[in-house]
mmCIF file with all atom_site columns, C-alpha atoms in Angstrom:
data_model
loop_
_atom_site.group_PDB
_atom_site.id
_atom_site.type_symbol
_atom_site.label_atom_id
_atom_site.label_alt_id
_atom_site.label_comp_id
_atom_site.label_asym_id
_atom_site.label_entity_id
_atom_site.label_seq_id
_atom_site.pdbx_PDB_ins_code
_atom_site.Cartn_x
_atom_site.Cartn_y
_atom_site.Cartn_z
_atom_site.occupancy
_atom_site.B_iso_or_equiv
_atom_site.pdbx_formal_charge
_atom_site.auth_seq_id
_atom_site.auth_comp_id
_atom_site.auth_asym_id
_atom_site.auth_atom_id
_atom_site.pdbx_PDB_model_num
ATOM 1   C CA . UNK A 1 1   ? -28.294 27.257 34.392 1.00 0.00 ? 1   UNK A CA 1
ATOM 2   C CA . UNK A 1 2   ? -27.407 30.961 34.154 1.00 0.00 ? 2   UNK A CA 1
ATOM 3   C CA . UNK A 1 3   ? -26.329 32.622 31.019 1.00 0.00 ? 3   UNK A CA 1
ATOM 4   C CA . UNK A 1 4   ? -23.303 34.075 30.319 1.00 0.00 ? 4   UNK A CA 1
ATOM 5   C CA . UNK A 1 5   ? -25.120 37.480 30.465 1.00 0.00 ? 5   UNK A CA 1
ATOM 6   C CA . UNK A 1 6   ? -26.824 37.036 33.509 1.00 0.00 ? 6   UNK A CA 1
ATOM 7   C CA . UNK A 1 7   ? -26.498 39.600 36.204 1.00 0.00 ? 7   UNK A CA 1
ATOM 8   C CA . UNK A 1 8   ? -27.291 36.331 38.696 1.00 0.00 ? 8   UNK A CA 1
ATOM 9   C CA . UNK A 1 9   ? -24.635 34.676 37.330 1.00 0.00 ? 9   UNK A CA 1
ATOM 10  C CA . UNK A 1 10  ? -21.714 35.162 40.232 1.00 0.00 ? 10  UNK A CA 1
ATOM 11  C CA . UNK A 1 11  ? -19.001 32.613 38.324 1.00 0.00 ? 11  UNK A CA 1
ATOM 12  C CA . UNK A 1 12  ? -18.532 33.126 34.831 1.00 0.00 ? 12  UNK A CA 1
ATOM 13  C CA . UNK A 1 13  ? -14.829 31.884 34.959 1.00 0.00 ? 13  UNK A CA 1
ATOM 14  C CA . UNK A 1 14  ? -14.961 29.485 37.206 1.00 0.00 ? 14  UNK A CA 1
ATOM 15  C CA . UNK A 1 15  ? -14.425 26.486 34.823 1.00 0.00 ? 15  UNK A CA 1
ATOM 16  C CA . UNK A 1 16  ? -11.450 28.911 33.427 1.00 0.00 ? 16  UNK A CA 1
ATOM 17  C CA . UNK A 1 17  ? -10.458 29.305 36.681 1.00 0.00 ? 17  UNK A CA 1
ATOM 18  C CA . UNK A 1 18  ? -10.764 25.475 38.070 1.00 0.00 ? 18  UNK A CA 1
ATOM 19  C CA . UNK A 1 19  ? -8.601  24.589 34.598 1.00 0.00 ? 19  UNK A CA 1
ATOM 20  C CA . UNK A 1 20  ? -6.668  27.290 35.256 1.00 0.00 ? 20  UNK A CA 1
ATOM 21  C CA . UNK A 1 21  ? -5.138  26.049 38.602 1.00 0.00 ? 21  UNK A CA 1
ATOM 22  C CA . UNK A 1 22  ? -4.973  23.034 37.972 1.00 0.00 ? 22  UNK A CA 1
ATOM 23  C CA . UNK A 1 23  ? -2.454  23.369 35.150 1.00 0.00 ? 23  UNK A CA 1
ATOM 24  C CA . UNK A 1 24  ? -0.563  26.194 37.530 1.00 0.00 ? 24  UNK A CA 1
ATOM 25  C CA . UNK A 1 25  ? -0.037  23.306 39.870 1.00 0.00 ? 25  UNK A CA 1
ATOM 26  C CA . UNK A 1 26  ? 0.830   20.772 37.731 1.00 0.00 ? 26  UNK A CA 1
ATOM 27  C CA . UNK A 1 27  ? 2.830   23.915 36.054 1.00 0.00 ? 27  UNK A CA 1
ATOM 28  C CA . UNK A 1 28  ? 4.659   24.884 39.611 1.00 0.00 ? 28  UNK A CA 1
ATOM 29  C CA . UNK A 1 29  ? 5.265   21.171 40.225 1.00 0.00 ? 29  UNK A CA 1
ATOM 30  C CA . UNK A 1 30  ? 6.916   20.521 37.025 1.00 0.00 ? 30  UNK A CA 1
ATOM 31  C CA . UNK A 1 31  ? 9.143   24.083 37.280 1.00 0.00 ? 31  UNK A CA 1
ATOM 32  C CA . UNK A 1 32  ? 10.570  23.321 40.834 1.00 0.00 ? 32  UNK A CA 1
ATOM 33  C CA . UNK A 1 33  ? 11.293  19.961 40.124 1.00 0.00 ? 33  UNK A CA 1
ATOM 34  C CA . UNK A 1 34  ? 13.448  21.066 36.938 1.00 0.00 ? 34  UNK A CA 1
ATOM 35  C CA . UNK A 1 35  ? 15.323  24.005 38.837 1.00 0.00 ? 35  UNK A CA 1
ATOM 36  C CA . UNK A 1 36  ? 13.803  26.592 36.776 1.00 0.00 ? 36  UNK A CA 1
ATOM 37  C CA . UNK A 1 37  ? 11.620  28.450 39.745 1.00 0.00 ? 37  UNK A CA 1
ATOM 38  C CA . UNK A 1 38  ? 8.626   29.219 37.068 1.00 0.00 ? 38  UNK A CA 1
ATOM 39  C CA . UNK A 1 39  ? 8.927   33.266 36.844 1.00 0.00 ? 39  UNK A CA 1
ATOM 40  C CA . UNK A 1 40  ? 8.908   32.895 32.647 1.00 0.00 ? 40  UNK A CA 1
ATOM 41  C CA . UNK A 1 41  ? 6.152   30.203 32.694 1.00 0.00 ? 41  UNK A CA 1
ATOM 42  C CA . UNK A 1 42  ? 4.251   31.743 35.461 1.00 0.00 ? 42  UNK A CA 1
ATOM 43  C CA . UNK A 1 43  ? 3.635   34.653 34.010 1.00 0.00 ? 43  UNK A CA 1
ATOM 44  C CA . UNK A 1 44  ? 2.612   33.799 30.876 1.00 0.00 ? 44  UNK A CA 1
ATOM 45  C CA . UNK A 1 45  ? 0.069   31.290 31.882 1.00 0.00 ? 45  UNK A CA 1
ATOM 46  C CA . UNK A 1 46  ? -1.804  33.989 34.293 1.00 0.00 ? 46  UNK A CA 1
ATOM 47  C CA . UNK A 1 47  ? -1.703  35.906 31.395 1.00 0.00 ? 47  UNK A CA 1
ATOM 48  C CA . UNK A 1 48  ? -3.413  33.450 28.830 1.00 0.00 ? 48  UNK A CA 1
ATOM 49  C CA . UNK A 1 49  ? -5.560  31.118 30.738 1.00 0.00 ? 49  UNK A CA 1
ATOM 50  C CA . UNK A 1 50  ? -6.534  32.912 33.817 1.00 0.00 ? 50  UNK A CA 1
ATOM 51  C CA . UNK A 1 51  ? -7.005  36.212 31.847 1.00 0.00 ? 51  UNK A CA 1
ATOM 52  C CA . UNK A 1 52  ? -4.886  38.065 34.148 1.00 0.00 ? 52  UNK A CA 1
ATOM 53  C CA . UNK A 1 53  ? -3.388  41.629 33.926 1.00 0.00 ? 53  UNK A CA 1
ATOM 54  C CA . UNK A 1 54  ? 0.414   41.014 33.355 1.00 0.00 ? 54  UNK A CA 1
ATOM 55  C CA . UNK A 1 55  ? 0.578   43.190 36.878 1.00 0.00 ? 55  UNK A CA 1
ATOM 56  C CA . UNK A 1 56  ? -1.514  40.841 38.628 1.00 0.00 ? 56  UNK A CA 1
ATOM 57  C CA . UNK A 1 57  ? 0.055   37.413 36.600 1.00 0.00 ? 57  UNK A CA 1
ATOM 58  C CA . UNK A 1 58  ? 3.488   38.741 37.745 1.00 0.00 ? 58  UNK A CA 1
ATOM 59  C CA . UNK A 1 59  ? 2.650   39.098 41.418 1.00 0.00 ? 59  UNK A CA 1
ATOM 60  C CA . UNK A 1 60  ? 0.869   35.500 41.628 1.00 0.00 ? 60  UNK A CA 1
ATOM 61  C CA . UNK A 1 61  ? 4.098   34.086 39.477 1.00 0.00 ? 61  UNK A CA 1
ATOM 62  C CA . UNK A 1 62  ? 6.284   35.932 42.884 1.00 0.00 ? 62  UNK A CA 1
ATOM 63  C CA . UNK A 1 63  ? 3.585   34.198 45.155 1.00 0.00 ? 63  UNK A CA 1
ATOM 64  C CA . UNK A 1 64  ? 4.111   30.512 43.592 1.00 0.00 ? 64  UNK A CA 1
ATOM 65  C CA . UNK A 1 65  ? 7.643   31.048 43.498 1.00 0.00 ? 65  UNK A CA 1
ATOM 66  C CA . UNK A 1 66  ? 8.107   32.021 47.556 1.00 0.00 ? 66  UNK A CA 1
ATOM 67  C CA . UNK A 1 67  ? 5.614   29.400 47.816 1.00 0.00 ? 67  UNK A CA 1
ATOM 68  C CA . UNK A 1 68  ? 7.697   26.439 46.410 1.00 0.00 ? 68  UNK A CA 1
ATOM 69  C CA . UNK A 1 69  ? 11.285  27.751 47.557 1.00 0.00 ? 69  UNK A CA 1
ATOM 70  C CA . UNK A 1 70  ? 9.839   27.837 50.917 1.00 0.00 ? 70  UNK A CA 1
ATOM 71  C CA . UNK A 1 71  ? 8.570   24.107 50.481 1.00 0.00 ? 71  UNK A CA 1
ATOM 72  C CA . UNK A 1 72  ? 11.824  22.959 48.963 1.00 0.00 ? 72  UNK A CA 1
ATOM 73  C CA . UNK A 1 73  ? 13.524  24.879 52.435 1.00 0.00 ? 73  UNK A CA 1
ATOM 74  C CA . UNK A 1 74  ? 10.647  23.011 54.580 1.00 0.00 ? 74  UNK A CA 1
ATOM 75  C CA . UNK A 1 75  ? 12.024  19.722 52.623 1.00 0.00 ? 75  UNK A CA 1
ATOM 76  C CA . UNK A 1 76  ? 15.503  20.187 52.807 1.00 0.00 ? 76  UNK A CA 1
ATOM 77  C CA . UNK A 1 77  ? 16.634  21.786 55.933 1.00 0.00 ? 77  UNK A CA 1
ATOM 78  C CA . UNK A 1 78  ? 17.360  18.874 57.752 1.00 0.00 ? 78  UNK A CA 1
ATOM 79  C CA . UNK A 1 79  ? 19.013  16.496 55.223 1.00 0.00 ? 79  UNK A CA 1
ATOM 80  C CA . UNK A 1 80  ? 22.424  16.027 54.972 1.00 0.00 ? 80  UNK A CA 1
ATOM 81  C CA . UNK A 1 81  ? 25.241  15.277 51.899 1.00 0.00 ? 81  UNK A CA 1
ATOM 82  C CA . UNK A 1 82  ? 24.856  11.786 51.090 1.00 0.00 ? 82  UNK A CA 1
ATOM 83  C CA . UNK A 1 83  ? 28.221  11.910 51.524 1.00 0.00 ? 83  UNK A CA 1
ATOM 84  C CA . UNK A 1 84  ? 28.687  10.729 54.991 1.00 0.00 ? 84  UNK A CA 1
ATOM 85  C CA . UNK A 1 85  ? 32.169  9.864  55.650 1.00 0.00 ? 85  UNK A CA 1
ATOM 86  C CA . UNK A 1 86  ? 33.964  13.410 54.892 1.00 0.00 ? 86  UNK A CA 1
ATOM 87  C CA . UNK A 1 87  ? 37.401  13.202 56.246 1.00 0.00 ? 87  UNK A CA 1
ATOM 88  C CA . UNK A 1 88  ? 38.705  17.125 57.159 1.00 0.00 ? 88  UNK A CA 1
ATOM 89  C CA . UNK A 1 89  ? 41.818  16.273 55.352 1.00 0.00 ? 89  UNK A CA 1
ATOM 90  C CA . UNK A 1 90  ? 41.897  16.265 51.722 1.00 0.00 ? 90  UNK A CA 1
ATOM 91  C CA . UNK A 1 91  ? 43.942  12.568 50.886 1.00 0.00 ? 91  UNK A CA 1
ATOM 92  C CA . UNK A 1 92  ? 47.086  11.825 50.415 1.00 0.00 ? 92  UNK A CA 1
ATOM 93  C CA . UNK A 1 93  ? 49.459  12.658 47.815 1.00 0.00 ? 93  UNK A CA 1
ATOM 94  C CA . UNK A 1 94  ? 50.613  11.237 44.551 1.00 0.00 ? 94  UNK A CA 1
ATOM 95  C CA . UNK A 1 95  ? 53.730  9.918  44.218 1.00 0.00 ? 95  UNK A CA 1
ATOM 96  C CA . UNK A 1 96  ? 55.087  11.495 40.908 1.00 0.00 ? 96  UNK A CA 1
ATOM 97  C CA . UNK A 1 97  ? 52.750  13.550 40.774 1.00 0.00 ? 97  UNK A CA 1
ATOM 98  C CA . UNK A 1 98  ? 53.337  16.703 42.955 1.00 0.00 ? 98  UNK A CA 1
ATOM 99  C CA . UNK A 1 99  ? 50.267  18.832 44.182 1.00 0.00 ? 99  UNK A CA 1
ATOM 100 C CA . UNK A 1 100 ? 48.153  16.338 42.823 1.00 0.00 ? 100 UNK A CA 1
ATOM 101 C CA . UNK A 1 101 ? 45.364  14.880 45.436 1.00 0.00 ? 101 UNK A CA 1
ATOM 102 C CA . UNK A 1 102 ? 43.977  11.086 45.561 1.00 0.00 ? 102 UNK A CA 1
ATOM 103 C CA . UNK A 1 103 ? 40.860  10.098 47.485 1.00 0.00 ? 103 UNK A CA 1
ATOM 104 C CA . UNK A 1 104 ? 41.609  7.932  50.908 1.00 0.00 ? 104 UNK A CA 1
ATOM 105 C CA . UNK A 1 105 ? 38.635  5.720  49.137 1.00 0.00 ? 105 UNK A CA 1
ATOM 106 C CA . UNK A 1 106 ? 40.227  5.429  45.689 1.00 0.00 ? 106 UNK A CA 1
ATOM 107 C CA . UNK A 1 107 ? 40.239  1.564  44.258 1.00 0.00 ? 107 UNK A CA 1
ATOM 108 C CA . UNK A 1 108 ? 39.479  -0.098 47.395 1.00 0.00 ? 108 UNK A CA 1
ATOM 109 C CA . UNK A 1 109 ? 36.882  -2.639 47.394 1.00 0.00 ? 109 UNK A CA 1
ATOM 110 C CA . UNK A 1 110 ? 34.715  -2.791 50.635 1.00 0.00 ? 110 UNK A CA 1
ATOM 111 C CA . UNK A 1 111 ? 36.143  -4.224 53.125 1.00 0.00 ? 111 UNK A CA 1
ATOM 112 C CA . UNK A 1 112 ? 39.214  -2.140 52.690 1.00 0.00 ? 112 UNK A CA 1
ATOM 113 C CA . UNK A 1 113 ? 37.399  0.835  52.880 1.00 0.00 ? 113 UNK A CA 1
ATOM 114 C CA . UNK A 1 114 ? 35.601  -0.256 56.324 1.00 0.00 ? 114 UNK A CA 1
ATOM 115 C CA . UNK A 1 115 ? 39.306  -0.610 57.992 1.00 0.00 ? 115 UNK A CA 1
ATOM 116 C CA . UNK A 1 116 ? 40.813  2.411  56.802 1.00 0.00 ? 116 UNK A CA 1
ATOM 117 C CA . UNK A 1 117 ? 37.680  4.391  57.577 1.00 0.00 ? 117 UNK A CA 1
ATOM 118 C CA . UNK A 1 118 ? 38.408  2.283  61.756 1.00 0.00 ? 118 UNK A CA 1
ATOM 119 C CA . UNK A 1 119 ? 42.001  3.339  61.311 1.00 0.00 ? 119 UNK A CA 1
ATOM 120 C CA . UNK A 1 120 ? 41.084  6.826  60.524 1.00 0.00 ? 120 UNK A CA 1
ATOM 121 C CA . UNK A 1 121 ? 38.689  7.178  63.555 1.00 0.00 ? 121 UNK A CA 1
ATOM 122 C CA . UNK A 1 122 ? 41.727  5.057  65.961 1.00 0.00 ? 122 UNK A CA 1
ATOM 123 C CA . UNK A 1 123 ? 44.352  7.734  64.435 1.00 0.00 ? 123 UNK A CA 1
ATOM 124 C CA . UNK A 1 124 ? 45.444  11.359 65.762 1.00 0.00 ? 124 UNK A CA 1
ATOM 125 C CA . UNK A 1 125 ? 44.769  12.593 68.871 1.00 0.00 ? 125 UNK A CA 1
ATOM 126 C CA . UNK A 1 126 ? 41.867  9.870  69.858 1.00 0.00 ? 126 UNK A CA 1
ATOM 127 C CA . UNK A 1 127 ? 39.357  13.165 68.342 1.00 0.00 ? 127 UNK A CA 1
ATOM 128 C CA . UNK A 1 128 ? 38.927  12.594 64.306 1.00 0.00 ? 128 UNK A CA 1
ATOM 129 C CA . UNK A 1 129 ? 35.433  11.910 63.086 1.00 0.00 ? 129 UNK A CA 1
ATOM 130 C CA . UNK A 1 130 ? 34.032  11.753 60.222 1.00 0.00 ? 130 UNK A CA 1
ATOM 131 C CA . UNK A 1 131 ? 31.519  14.989 59.892 1.00 0.00 ? 131 UNK A CA 1
ATOM 132 C CA . UNK A 1 132 ? 28.430  15.628 57.191 1.00 0.00 ? 132 UNK A CA 1
ATOM 133 C CA . UNK A 1 133 ? 27.407  18.399 55.823 1.00 0.00 ? 133 UNK A CA 1
ATOM 134 C CA . UNK A 1 134 ? 23.742  20.127 55.233 1.00 0.00 ? 134 UNK A CA 1
ATOM 135 C CA . UNK A 1 135 ? 22.438  19.203 51.415 1.00 0.00 ? 135 UNK A CA 1
ATOM 136 C CA . UNK A 1 136 ? 21.936  23.222 51.459 1.00 0.00 ? 136 UNK A CA 1
ATOM 137 C CA . UNK A 1 137 ? 25.048  25.196 50.835 1.00 0.00 ? 137 UNK A CA 1
ATOM 138 C CA . UNK A 1 138 ? 24.512  27.955 53.362 1.00 0.00 ? 138 UNK A CA 1
ATOM 139 C CA . UNK A 1 139 ? 27.961  29.394 52.572 1.00 0.00 ? 139 UNK A CA 1
ATOM 140 C CA . UNK A 1 140 ? 27.049  29.972 49.555 1.00 0.00 ? 140 UNK A CA 1
ATOM 141 C CA . UNK A 1 141 ? 23.580  31.167 49.915 1.00 0.00 ? 141 UNK A CA 1
ATOM 142 C CA . UNK A 1 142 ? 24.966  33.892 52.160 1.00 0.00 ? 142 UNK A CA 1
ATOM 143 C CA . UNK A 1 143 ? 27.267  34.910 49.323 1.00 0.00 ? 143 UNK A CA 1
ATOM 144 C CA . UNK A 1 144 ? 24.888  34.723 46.684 1.00 0.00 ? 144 UNK A CA 1
ATOM 145 C CA . UNK A 1 145 ? 21.577  36.804 48.942 1.00 0.00 ? 145 UNK A CA 1
ATOM 146 C CA . UNK A 1 146 ? 22.986  40.066 48.680 1.00 0.00 ? 146 UNK A CA 1
ATOM 147 C CA . UNK A 1 147 ? 24.063  40.052 44.956 1.00 0.00 ? 147 UNK A CA 1
ATOM 148 C CA . UNK A 1 148 ? 20.729  38.987 43.488 1.00 0.00 ? 148 UNK A CA 1
ATOM 149 C CA . UNK A 1 149 ? 18.853  41.212 46.184 1.00 0.00 ? 149 UNK A CA 1
ATOM 150 C CA . UNK A 1 150 ? 21.538  44.266 44.772 1.00 0.00 ? 150 UNK A CA 1
ATOM 151 C CA . UNK A 1 151 ? 20.457  43.369 40.983 1.00 0.00 ? 151 UNK A CA 1
ATOM 152 C CA . UNK A 1 152 ? 16.823  43.603 42.588 1.00 0.00 ? 152 UNK A CA 1
ATOM 153 C CA . UNK A 1 153 ? 16.747  47.156 43.955 1.00 0.00 ? 153 UNK A CA 1
ATOM 154 C CA . UNK A 1 154 ? 19.095  48.413 40.424 1.00 0.00 ? 154 UNK A CA 1
ATOM 155 C CA . UNK A 1 155 ? 16.463  46.026 38.028 1.00 0.00 ? 155 UNK A CA 1
ATOM 156 C CA . UNK A 1 156 ? 13.757  48.099 39.562 1.00 0.00 ? 156 UNK A CA 1
ATOM 157 C CA . UNK A 1 157 ? 15.523  50.999 39.611 1.00 0.00 ? 157 UNK A CA 1
ATOM 158 C CA . UNK A 1 158 ? 16.414  50.972 36.104 1.00 0.00 ? 158 UNK A CA 1
ATOM 159 C CA . UNK A 1 159 ? 12.568  49.817 35.487 1.00 0.00 ? 159 UNK A CA 1
#
């Protein structure tokens, strides 16, 4: 058993680090599940609980956010949208309301929905099919990424 001021004590903050890592892990899980990223949570947690400088806590926060986003990408990259019967048409116009579109399966029973899907696939030029889309909206990511990068660069310049 080593005292706190003992030069042979190489791990004076061991229990603080273990508790901090456990709290950090659960906080990361909750922040990721809530979709907030966690940057505003990790930095104060690193400063107060792990006794890091603000610069080190910020770096660890960025690494944690990157790890969580990479994990989310790996989990969701092959998943498809839950609506598996998306058509290339929007629906049918509503009588008496020009410009308003009604979904194909509105007010239909399950049997009628299945029959409608069969008719849809058989109709047209014989090449109709339902298409699926991924859970990740890549078009939106391509649209937002340049603006996010510009905002980060502008923030660094201003700071």
